[in-house]
JSON list of C-alpha atoms in Angstrom, two decimals:
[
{"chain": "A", "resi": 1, "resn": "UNK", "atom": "CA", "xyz": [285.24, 77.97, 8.81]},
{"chain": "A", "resi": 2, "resn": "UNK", "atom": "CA", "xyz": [285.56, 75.90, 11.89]},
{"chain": "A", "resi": 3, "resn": "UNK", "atom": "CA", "xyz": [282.14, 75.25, 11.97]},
{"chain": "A", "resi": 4, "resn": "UNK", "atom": "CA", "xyz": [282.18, 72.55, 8.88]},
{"chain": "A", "resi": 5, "resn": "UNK", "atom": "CA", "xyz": [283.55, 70.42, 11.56]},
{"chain": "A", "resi": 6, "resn": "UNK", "atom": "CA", "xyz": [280.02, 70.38, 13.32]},
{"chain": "A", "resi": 7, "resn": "UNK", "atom": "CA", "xyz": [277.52, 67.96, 11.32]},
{"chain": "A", "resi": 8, "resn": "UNK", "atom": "CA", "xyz": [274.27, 70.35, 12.33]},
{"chain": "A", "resi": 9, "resn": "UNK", "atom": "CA", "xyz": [276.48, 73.28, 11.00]},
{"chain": "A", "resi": 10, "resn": "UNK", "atom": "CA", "xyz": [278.27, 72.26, 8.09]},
{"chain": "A", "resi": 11, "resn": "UNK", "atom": "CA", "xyz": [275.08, 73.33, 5.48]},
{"chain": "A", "resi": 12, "resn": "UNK", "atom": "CA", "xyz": [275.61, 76.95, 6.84]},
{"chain": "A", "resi": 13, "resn": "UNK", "atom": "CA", "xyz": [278.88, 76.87, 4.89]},
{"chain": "A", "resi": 14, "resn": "UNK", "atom": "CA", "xyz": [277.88, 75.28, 2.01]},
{"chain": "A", "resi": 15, "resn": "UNK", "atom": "CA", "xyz": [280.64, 76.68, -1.24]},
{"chain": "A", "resi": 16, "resn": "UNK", "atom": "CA", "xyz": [283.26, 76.76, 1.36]},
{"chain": "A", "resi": 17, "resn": "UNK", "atom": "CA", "xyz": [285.26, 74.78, -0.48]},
{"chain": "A", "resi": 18, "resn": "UNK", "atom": "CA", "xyz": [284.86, 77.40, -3.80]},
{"chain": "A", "resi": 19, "resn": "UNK", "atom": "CA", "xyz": [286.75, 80.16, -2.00]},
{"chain": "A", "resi": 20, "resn": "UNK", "atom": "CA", "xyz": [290.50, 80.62, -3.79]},
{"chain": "A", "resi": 21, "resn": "UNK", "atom": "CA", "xyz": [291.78, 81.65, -0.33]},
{"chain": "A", "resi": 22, "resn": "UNK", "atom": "CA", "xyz": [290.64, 81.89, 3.07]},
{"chain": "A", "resi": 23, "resn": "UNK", "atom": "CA", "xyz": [292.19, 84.03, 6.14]},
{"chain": "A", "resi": 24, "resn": "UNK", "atom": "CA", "xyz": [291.10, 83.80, 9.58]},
{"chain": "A", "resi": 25, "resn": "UNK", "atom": "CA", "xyz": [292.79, 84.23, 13.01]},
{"chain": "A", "resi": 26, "resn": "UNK", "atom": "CA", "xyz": [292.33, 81.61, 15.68]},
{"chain": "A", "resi": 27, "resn": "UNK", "atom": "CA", "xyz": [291.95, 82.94, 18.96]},
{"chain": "A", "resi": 28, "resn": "UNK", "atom": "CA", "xyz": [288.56, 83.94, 17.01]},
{"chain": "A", "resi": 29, "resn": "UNK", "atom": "CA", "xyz": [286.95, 80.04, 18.78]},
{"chain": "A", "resi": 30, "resn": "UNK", "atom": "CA", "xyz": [289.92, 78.23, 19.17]},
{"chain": "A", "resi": 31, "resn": "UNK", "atom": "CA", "xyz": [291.20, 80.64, 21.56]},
{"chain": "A", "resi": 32, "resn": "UNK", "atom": "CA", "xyz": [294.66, 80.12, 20.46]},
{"chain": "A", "resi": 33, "resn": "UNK", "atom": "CA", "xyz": [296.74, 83.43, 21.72]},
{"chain": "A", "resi": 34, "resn": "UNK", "atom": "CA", "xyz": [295.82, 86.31, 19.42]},
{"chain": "A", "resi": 35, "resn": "UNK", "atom": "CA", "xyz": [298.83, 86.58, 17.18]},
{"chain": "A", "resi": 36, "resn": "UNK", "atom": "CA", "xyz": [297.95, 83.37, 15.55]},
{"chain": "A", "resi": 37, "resn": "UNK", "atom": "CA", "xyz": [297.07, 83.96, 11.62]},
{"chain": "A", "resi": 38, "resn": "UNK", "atom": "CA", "xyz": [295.86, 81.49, 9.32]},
{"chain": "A", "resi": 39, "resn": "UNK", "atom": "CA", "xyz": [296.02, 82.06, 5.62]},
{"chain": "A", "resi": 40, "resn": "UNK", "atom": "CA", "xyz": [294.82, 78.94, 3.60]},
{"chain": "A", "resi": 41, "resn": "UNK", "atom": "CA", "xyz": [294.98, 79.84, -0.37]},
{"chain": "A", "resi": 42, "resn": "UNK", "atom": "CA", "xyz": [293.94, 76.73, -3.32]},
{"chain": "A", "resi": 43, "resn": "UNK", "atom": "CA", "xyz": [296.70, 78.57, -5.34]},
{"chain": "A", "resi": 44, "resn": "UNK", "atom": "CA", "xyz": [300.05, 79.16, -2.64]},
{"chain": "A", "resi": 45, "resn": "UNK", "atom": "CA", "xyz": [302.17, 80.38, -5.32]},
{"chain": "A", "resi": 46, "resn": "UNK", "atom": "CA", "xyz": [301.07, 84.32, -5.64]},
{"chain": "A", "resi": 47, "resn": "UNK", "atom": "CA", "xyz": [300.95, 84.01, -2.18]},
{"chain": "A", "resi": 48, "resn": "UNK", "atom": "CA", "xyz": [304.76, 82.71, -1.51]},
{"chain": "A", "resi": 49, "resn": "UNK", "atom": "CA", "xyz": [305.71, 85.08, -4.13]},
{"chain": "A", "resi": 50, "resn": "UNK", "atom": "CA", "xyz": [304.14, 88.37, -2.06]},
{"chain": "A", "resi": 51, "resn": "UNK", "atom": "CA", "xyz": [305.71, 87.26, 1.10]},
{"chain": "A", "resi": 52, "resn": "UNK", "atom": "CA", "xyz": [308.66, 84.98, 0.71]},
{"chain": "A", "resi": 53, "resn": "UNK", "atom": "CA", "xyz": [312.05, 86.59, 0.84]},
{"chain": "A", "resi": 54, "resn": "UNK", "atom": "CA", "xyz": [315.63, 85.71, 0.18]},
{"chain": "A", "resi": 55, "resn": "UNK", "atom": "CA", "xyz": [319.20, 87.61, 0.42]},
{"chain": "A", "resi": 56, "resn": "UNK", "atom": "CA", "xyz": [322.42, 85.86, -0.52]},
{"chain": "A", "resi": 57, "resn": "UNK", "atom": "CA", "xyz": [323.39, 85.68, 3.16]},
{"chain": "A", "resi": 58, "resn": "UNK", "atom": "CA", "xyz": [320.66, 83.17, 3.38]},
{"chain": "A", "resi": 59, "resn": "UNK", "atom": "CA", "xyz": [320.83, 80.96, 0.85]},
{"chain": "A", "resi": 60, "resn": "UNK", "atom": "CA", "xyz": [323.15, 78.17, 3.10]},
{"chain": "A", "resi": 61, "resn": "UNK", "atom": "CA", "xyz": [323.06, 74.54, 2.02]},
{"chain": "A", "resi": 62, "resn": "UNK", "atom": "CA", "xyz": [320.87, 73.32, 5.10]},
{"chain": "A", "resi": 63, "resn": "UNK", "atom": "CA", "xyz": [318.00, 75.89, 3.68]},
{"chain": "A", "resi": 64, "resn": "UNK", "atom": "CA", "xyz": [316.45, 73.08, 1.69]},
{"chain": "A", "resi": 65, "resn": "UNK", "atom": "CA", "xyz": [312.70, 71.83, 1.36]},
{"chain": "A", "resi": 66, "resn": "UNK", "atom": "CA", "xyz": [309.87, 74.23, 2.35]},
{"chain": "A", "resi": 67, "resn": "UNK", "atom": "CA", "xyz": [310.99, 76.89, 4.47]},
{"chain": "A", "resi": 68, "resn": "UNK", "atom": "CA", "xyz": [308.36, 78.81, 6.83]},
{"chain": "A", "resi": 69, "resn": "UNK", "atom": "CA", "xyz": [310.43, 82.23, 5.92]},
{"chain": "A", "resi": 70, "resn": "UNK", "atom": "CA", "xyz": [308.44, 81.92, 2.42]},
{"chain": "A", "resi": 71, "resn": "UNK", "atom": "CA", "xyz": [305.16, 81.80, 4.13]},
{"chain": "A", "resi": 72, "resn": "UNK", "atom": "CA", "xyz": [304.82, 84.54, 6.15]},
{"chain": "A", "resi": 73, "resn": "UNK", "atom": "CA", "xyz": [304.88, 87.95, 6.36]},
{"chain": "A", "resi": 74, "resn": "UNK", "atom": "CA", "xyz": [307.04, 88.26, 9.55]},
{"chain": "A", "resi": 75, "resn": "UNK", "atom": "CA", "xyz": [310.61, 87.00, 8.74]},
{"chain": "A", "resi": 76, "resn": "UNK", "atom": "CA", "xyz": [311.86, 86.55, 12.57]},
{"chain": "A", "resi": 77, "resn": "UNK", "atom": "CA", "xyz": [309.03, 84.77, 14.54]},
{"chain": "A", "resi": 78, "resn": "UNK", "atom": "CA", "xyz": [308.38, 82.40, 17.14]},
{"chain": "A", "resi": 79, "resn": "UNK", "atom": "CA", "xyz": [306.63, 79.09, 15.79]},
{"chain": "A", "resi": 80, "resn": "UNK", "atom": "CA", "xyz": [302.84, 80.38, 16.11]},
{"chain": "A", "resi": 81, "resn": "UNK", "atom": "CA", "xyz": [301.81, 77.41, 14.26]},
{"chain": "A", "resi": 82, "resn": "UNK", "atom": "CA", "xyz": [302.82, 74.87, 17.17]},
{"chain": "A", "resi": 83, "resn": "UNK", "atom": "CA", "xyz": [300.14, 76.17, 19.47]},
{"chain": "A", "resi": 84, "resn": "UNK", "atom": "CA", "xyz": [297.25, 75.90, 16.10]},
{"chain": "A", "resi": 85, "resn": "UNK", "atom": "CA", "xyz": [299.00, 72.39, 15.57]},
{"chain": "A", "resi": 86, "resn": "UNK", "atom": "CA", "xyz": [298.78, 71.49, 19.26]},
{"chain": "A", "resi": 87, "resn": "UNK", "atom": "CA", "xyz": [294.86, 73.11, 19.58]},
{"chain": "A", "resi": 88, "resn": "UNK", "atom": "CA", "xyz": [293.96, 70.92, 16.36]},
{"chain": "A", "resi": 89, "resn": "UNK", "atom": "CA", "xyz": [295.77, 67.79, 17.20]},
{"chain": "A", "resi": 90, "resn": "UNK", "atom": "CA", "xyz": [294.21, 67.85, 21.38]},
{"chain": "A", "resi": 91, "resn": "UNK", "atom": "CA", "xyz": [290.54, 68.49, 20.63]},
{"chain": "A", "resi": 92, "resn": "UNK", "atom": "CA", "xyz": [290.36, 66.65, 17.17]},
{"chain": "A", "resi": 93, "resn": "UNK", "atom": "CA", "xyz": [287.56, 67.09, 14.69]},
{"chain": "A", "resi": 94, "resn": "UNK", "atom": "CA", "xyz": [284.92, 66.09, 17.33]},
{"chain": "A", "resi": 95, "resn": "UNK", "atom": "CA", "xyz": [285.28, 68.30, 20.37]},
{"chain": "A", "resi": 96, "resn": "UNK", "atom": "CA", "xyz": [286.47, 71.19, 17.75]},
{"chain": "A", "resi": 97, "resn": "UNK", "atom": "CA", "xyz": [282.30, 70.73, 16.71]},
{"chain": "A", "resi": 98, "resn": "UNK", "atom": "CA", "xyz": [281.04, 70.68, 20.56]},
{"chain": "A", "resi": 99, "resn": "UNK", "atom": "CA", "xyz": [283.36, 73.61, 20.59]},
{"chain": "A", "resi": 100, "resn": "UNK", "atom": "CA", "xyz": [281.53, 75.67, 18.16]},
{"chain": "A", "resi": 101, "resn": "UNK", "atom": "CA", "xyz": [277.76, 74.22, 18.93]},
{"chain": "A", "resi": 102, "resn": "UNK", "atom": "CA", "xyz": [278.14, 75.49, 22.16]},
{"chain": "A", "resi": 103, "resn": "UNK", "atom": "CA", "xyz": [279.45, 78.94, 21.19]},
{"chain": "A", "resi": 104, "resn": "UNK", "atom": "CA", "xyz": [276.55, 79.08, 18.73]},
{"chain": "A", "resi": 105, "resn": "UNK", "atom": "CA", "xyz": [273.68, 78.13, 21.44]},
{"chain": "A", "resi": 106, "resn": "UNK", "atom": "CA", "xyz": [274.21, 81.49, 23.64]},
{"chain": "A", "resi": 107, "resn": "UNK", "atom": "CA", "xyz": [273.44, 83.85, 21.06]},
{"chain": "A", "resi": 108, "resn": "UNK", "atom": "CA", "xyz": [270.23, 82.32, 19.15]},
{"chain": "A", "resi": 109, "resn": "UNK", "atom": "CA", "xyz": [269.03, 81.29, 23.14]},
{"chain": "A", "resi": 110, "resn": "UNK", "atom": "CA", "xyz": [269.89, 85.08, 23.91]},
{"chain": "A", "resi": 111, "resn": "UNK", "atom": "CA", "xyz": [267.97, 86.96, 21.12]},
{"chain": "A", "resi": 112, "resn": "UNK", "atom": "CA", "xyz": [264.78, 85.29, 21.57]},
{"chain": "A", "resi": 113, "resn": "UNK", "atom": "CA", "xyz": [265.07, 85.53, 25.08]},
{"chain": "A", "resi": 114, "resn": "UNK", "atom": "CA", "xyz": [265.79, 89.03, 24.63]},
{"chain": "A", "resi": 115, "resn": "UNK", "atom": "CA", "xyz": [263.19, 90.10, 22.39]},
{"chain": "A", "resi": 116, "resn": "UNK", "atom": "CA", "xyz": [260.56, 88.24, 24.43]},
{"chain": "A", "resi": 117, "resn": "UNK", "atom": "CA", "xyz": [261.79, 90.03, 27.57]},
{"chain": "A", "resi": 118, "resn": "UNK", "atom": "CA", "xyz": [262.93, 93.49, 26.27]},
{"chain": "A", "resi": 119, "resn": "UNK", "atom": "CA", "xyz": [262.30, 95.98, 23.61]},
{"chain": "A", "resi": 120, "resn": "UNK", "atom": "CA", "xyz": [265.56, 95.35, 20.69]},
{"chain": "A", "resi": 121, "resn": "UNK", "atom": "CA", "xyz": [266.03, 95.51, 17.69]},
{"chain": "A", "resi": 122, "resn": "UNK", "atom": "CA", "xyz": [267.28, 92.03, 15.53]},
{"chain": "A", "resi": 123, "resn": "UNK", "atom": "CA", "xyz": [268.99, 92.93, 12.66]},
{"chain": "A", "resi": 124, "resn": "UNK", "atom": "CA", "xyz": [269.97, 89.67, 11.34]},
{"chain": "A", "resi": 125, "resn": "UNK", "atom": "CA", "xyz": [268.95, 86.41, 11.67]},
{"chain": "A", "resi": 126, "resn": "UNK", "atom": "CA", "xyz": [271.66, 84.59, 14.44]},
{"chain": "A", "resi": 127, "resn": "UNK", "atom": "CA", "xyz": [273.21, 81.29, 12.08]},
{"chain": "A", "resi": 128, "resn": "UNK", "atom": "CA", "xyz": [276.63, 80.87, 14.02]},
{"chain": "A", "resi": 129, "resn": "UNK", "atom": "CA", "xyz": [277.95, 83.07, 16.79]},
{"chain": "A", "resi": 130, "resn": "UNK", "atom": "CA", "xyz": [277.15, 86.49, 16.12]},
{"chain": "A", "resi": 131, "resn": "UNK", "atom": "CA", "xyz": [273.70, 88.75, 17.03]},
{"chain": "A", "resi": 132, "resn": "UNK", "atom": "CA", "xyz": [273.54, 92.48, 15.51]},
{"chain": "A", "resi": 133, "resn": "UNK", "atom": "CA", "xyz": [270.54, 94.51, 17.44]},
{"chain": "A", "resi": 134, "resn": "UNK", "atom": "CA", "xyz": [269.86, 97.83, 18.07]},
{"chain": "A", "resi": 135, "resn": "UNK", "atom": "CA", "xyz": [268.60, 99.62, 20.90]},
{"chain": "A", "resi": 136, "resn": "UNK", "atom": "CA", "xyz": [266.54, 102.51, 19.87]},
{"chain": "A", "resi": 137, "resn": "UNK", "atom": "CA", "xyz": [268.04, 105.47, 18.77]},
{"chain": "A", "resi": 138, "resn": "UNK", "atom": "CA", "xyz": [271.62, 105.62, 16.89]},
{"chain": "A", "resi": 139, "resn": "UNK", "atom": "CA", "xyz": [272.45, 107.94, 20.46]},
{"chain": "A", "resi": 140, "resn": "UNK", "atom": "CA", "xyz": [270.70, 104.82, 22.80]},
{"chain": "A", "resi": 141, "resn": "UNK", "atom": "CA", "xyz": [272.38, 101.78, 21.04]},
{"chain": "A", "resi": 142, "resn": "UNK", "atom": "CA", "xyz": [276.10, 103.22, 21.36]},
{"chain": "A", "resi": 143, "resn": "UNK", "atom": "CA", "xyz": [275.44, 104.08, 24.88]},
{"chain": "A", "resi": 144, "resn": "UNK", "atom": "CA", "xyz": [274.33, 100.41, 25.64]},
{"chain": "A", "resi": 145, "resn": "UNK", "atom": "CA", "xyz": [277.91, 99.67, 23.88]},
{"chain": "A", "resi": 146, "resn": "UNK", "atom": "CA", "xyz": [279.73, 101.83, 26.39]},
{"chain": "A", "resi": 147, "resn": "UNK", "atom": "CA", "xyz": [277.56, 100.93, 29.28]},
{"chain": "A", "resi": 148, "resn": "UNK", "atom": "CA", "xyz": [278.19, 97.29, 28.61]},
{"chain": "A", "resi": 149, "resn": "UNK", "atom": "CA", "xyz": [281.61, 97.33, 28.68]},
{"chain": "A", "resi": 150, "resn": "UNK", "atom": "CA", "xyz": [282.27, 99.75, 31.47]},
{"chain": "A", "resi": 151, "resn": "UNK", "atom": "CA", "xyz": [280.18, 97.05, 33.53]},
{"chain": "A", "resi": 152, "resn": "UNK", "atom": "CA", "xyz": [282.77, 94.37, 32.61]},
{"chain": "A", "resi": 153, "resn": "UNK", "atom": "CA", "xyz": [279.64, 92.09, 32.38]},
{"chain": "A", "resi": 154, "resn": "UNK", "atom": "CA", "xyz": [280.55, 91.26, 29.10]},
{"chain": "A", "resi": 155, "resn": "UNK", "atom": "CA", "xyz": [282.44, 92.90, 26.15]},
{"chain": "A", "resi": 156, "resn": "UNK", "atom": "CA", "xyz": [280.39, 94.54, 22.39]},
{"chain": "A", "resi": 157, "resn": "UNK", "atom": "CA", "xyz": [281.69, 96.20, 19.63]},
{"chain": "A", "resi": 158, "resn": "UNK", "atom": "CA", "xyz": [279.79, 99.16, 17.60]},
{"chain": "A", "resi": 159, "resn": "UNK", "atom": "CA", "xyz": [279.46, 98.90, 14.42]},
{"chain": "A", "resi": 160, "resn": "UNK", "atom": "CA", "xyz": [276.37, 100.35, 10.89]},
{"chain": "A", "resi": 161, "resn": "UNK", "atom": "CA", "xyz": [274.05, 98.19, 10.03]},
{"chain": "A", "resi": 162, "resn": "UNK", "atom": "CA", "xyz": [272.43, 99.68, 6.12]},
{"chain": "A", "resi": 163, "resn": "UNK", "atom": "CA", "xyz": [273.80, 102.78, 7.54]},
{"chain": "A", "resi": 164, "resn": "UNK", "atom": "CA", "xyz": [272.45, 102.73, 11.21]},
{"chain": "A", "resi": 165, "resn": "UNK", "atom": "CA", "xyz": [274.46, 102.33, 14.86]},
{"chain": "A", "resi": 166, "resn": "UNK", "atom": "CA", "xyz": [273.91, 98.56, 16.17]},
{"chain": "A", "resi": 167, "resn": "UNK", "atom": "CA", "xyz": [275.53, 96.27, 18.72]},
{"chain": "A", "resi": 168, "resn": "UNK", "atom": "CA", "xyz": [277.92, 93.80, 17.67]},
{"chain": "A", "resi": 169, "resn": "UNK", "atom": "CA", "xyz": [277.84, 90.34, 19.97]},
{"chain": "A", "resi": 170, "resn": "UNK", "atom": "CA", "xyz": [280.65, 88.08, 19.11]},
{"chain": "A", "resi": 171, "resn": "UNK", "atom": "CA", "xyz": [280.08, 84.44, 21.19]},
{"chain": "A", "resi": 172, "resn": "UNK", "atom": "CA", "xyz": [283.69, 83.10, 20.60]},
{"chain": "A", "resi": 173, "resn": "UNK", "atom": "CA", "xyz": [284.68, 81.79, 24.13]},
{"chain": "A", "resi": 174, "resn": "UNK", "atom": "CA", "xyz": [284.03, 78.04, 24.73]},
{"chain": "A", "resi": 175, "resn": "UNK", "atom": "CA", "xyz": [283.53, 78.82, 28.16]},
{"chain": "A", "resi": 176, "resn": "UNK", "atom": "CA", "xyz": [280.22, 81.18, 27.22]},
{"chain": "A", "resi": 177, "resn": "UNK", "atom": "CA", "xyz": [277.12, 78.96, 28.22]},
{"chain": "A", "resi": 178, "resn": "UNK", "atom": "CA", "xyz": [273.74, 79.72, 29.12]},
{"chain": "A", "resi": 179, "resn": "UNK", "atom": "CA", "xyz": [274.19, 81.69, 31.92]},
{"chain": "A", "resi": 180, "resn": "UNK", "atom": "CA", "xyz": [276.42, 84.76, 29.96]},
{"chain": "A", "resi": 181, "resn": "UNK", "atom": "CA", "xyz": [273.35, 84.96, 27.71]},
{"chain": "A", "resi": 182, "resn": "UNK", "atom": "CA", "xyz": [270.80, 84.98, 30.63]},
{"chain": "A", "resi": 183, "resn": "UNK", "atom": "CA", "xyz": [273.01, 87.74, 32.16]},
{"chain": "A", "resi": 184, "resn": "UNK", "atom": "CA", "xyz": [270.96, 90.94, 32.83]},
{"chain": "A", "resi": 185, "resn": "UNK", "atom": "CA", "xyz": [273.17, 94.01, 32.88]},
{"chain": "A", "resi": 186, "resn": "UNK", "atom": "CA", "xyz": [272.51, 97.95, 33.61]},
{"chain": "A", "resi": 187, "resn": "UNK", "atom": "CA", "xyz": [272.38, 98.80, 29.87]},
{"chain": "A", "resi": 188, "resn": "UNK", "atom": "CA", "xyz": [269.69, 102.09, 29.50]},
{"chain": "A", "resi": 189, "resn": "UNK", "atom": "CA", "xyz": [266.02, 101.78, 28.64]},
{"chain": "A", "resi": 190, "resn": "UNK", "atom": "CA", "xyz": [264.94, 101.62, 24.89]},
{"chain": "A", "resi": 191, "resn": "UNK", "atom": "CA", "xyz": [263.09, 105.05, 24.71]},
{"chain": "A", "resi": 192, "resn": "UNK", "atom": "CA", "xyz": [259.37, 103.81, 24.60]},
{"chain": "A", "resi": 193, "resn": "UNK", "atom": "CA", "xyz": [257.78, 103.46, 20.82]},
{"chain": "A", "resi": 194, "resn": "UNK", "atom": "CA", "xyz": [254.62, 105.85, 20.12]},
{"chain": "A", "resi": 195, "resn": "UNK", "atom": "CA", "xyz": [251.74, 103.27, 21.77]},
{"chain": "A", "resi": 196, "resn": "UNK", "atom": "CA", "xyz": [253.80, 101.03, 23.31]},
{"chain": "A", "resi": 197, "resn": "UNK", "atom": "CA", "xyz": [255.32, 100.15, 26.55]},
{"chain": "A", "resi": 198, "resn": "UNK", "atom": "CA", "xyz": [258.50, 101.70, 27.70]},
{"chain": "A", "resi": 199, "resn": "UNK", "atom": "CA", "xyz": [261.20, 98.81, 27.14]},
{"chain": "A", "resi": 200, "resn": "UNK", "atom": "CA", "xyz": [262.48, 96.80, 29.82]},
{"chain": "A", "resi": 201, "resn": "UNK", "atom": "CA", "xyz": [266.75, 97.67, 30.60]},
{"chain": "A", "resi": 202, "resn": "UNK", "atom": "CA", "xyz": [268.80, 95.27, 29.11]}
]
């Protein structure tokens, strides 16, 4: 969603604006801390009416207006929404763009690299920030998940893929640049296909 604010991105998201309702968290590229939830919905009412919540013992005379107790799930909070307001209002619609064209860069750099260099396994095509691969074998490609994160180089997710293992890469940090997608790790050896050369390690 953030990435409408990026010119070169914004036709990736084309019939954004035709959802009914939209969640998202931000500490997913804002970085914001990771309790921050963001539902955005064309029609609120439902919405207030699933969530909001009122007692006699809190219907006082300086309850008036809109009251953030009718938009949320949580009753007794802290104010979440200053640090989203304060993230928004510092970087602006520009830098929020830089923000995500640099978070985008690492990944499409990184699977070319990778498949020129190594024997994987694209599953998707990269648009934004995320790669899916796999690494041989459904046994292979979660060990590569478990032997990337054990070497605290950097940190994957499994997940299926039409009912197959594969890698999950999430680029979300604006501090990810060139060099985390350059980064070779100890991740095991694709087992070699019949008539071709054994795989490089990840």
């Amino acid at each position: 969603m953030w990435a409408v604010a990026s010119p070169a991105m914004r036709p990736l998201l084309t019939g954004l604006e035709e959802a009914d309702s939209w969640a998202c968290d931000g500490h997913k590229r804002l970085n914001t801390p990771y309790d921050c939830g963001i539902a955005l919905c064309a029609r609120p009412g439902p919405f207030r009416q699933a969530v909001g919540f009122s007692a006699d013992y809190l219907n006082t005379t300086e309850r008036v207006g809109r009251d953030p107790m009718d938009h949320r799930v949580e009753i007794s909070q802290r104010a979440r929404v200053l640090t989203l307001w304060s993230v928004l209002h510092h970087l602006g619609r520009n830098r929020i763009a830089a923000m995500i064209e640099k978070t985008a860069k690492p990944p499409a750099t990184s699977h070319t690299s990778s498949l020129a260099r190594r024997t994987l396994d694209l599953l998707t095509p990269v648009t934004l920030n995320q790669v899916l691969l796999r690494i041989g074998d459904a046994h292979t490609t979660l060990r590569a998940v478990d032997t990337l994160n054990a070497s605290g180089t950097c940190w994957v997710t499994p997940t299926t893929w039409a009912g197959q293992a594969a890698v999950r890469i999430s680029v979300t940090d604006w501090q990810s640049g060139q060099e985390s997608a350059d980064h070779r790790g100890s991740v095991p050896p694709r087992p070699p296909r019949p008539g071709a050369h054994p795989g490089t390690a990840l």
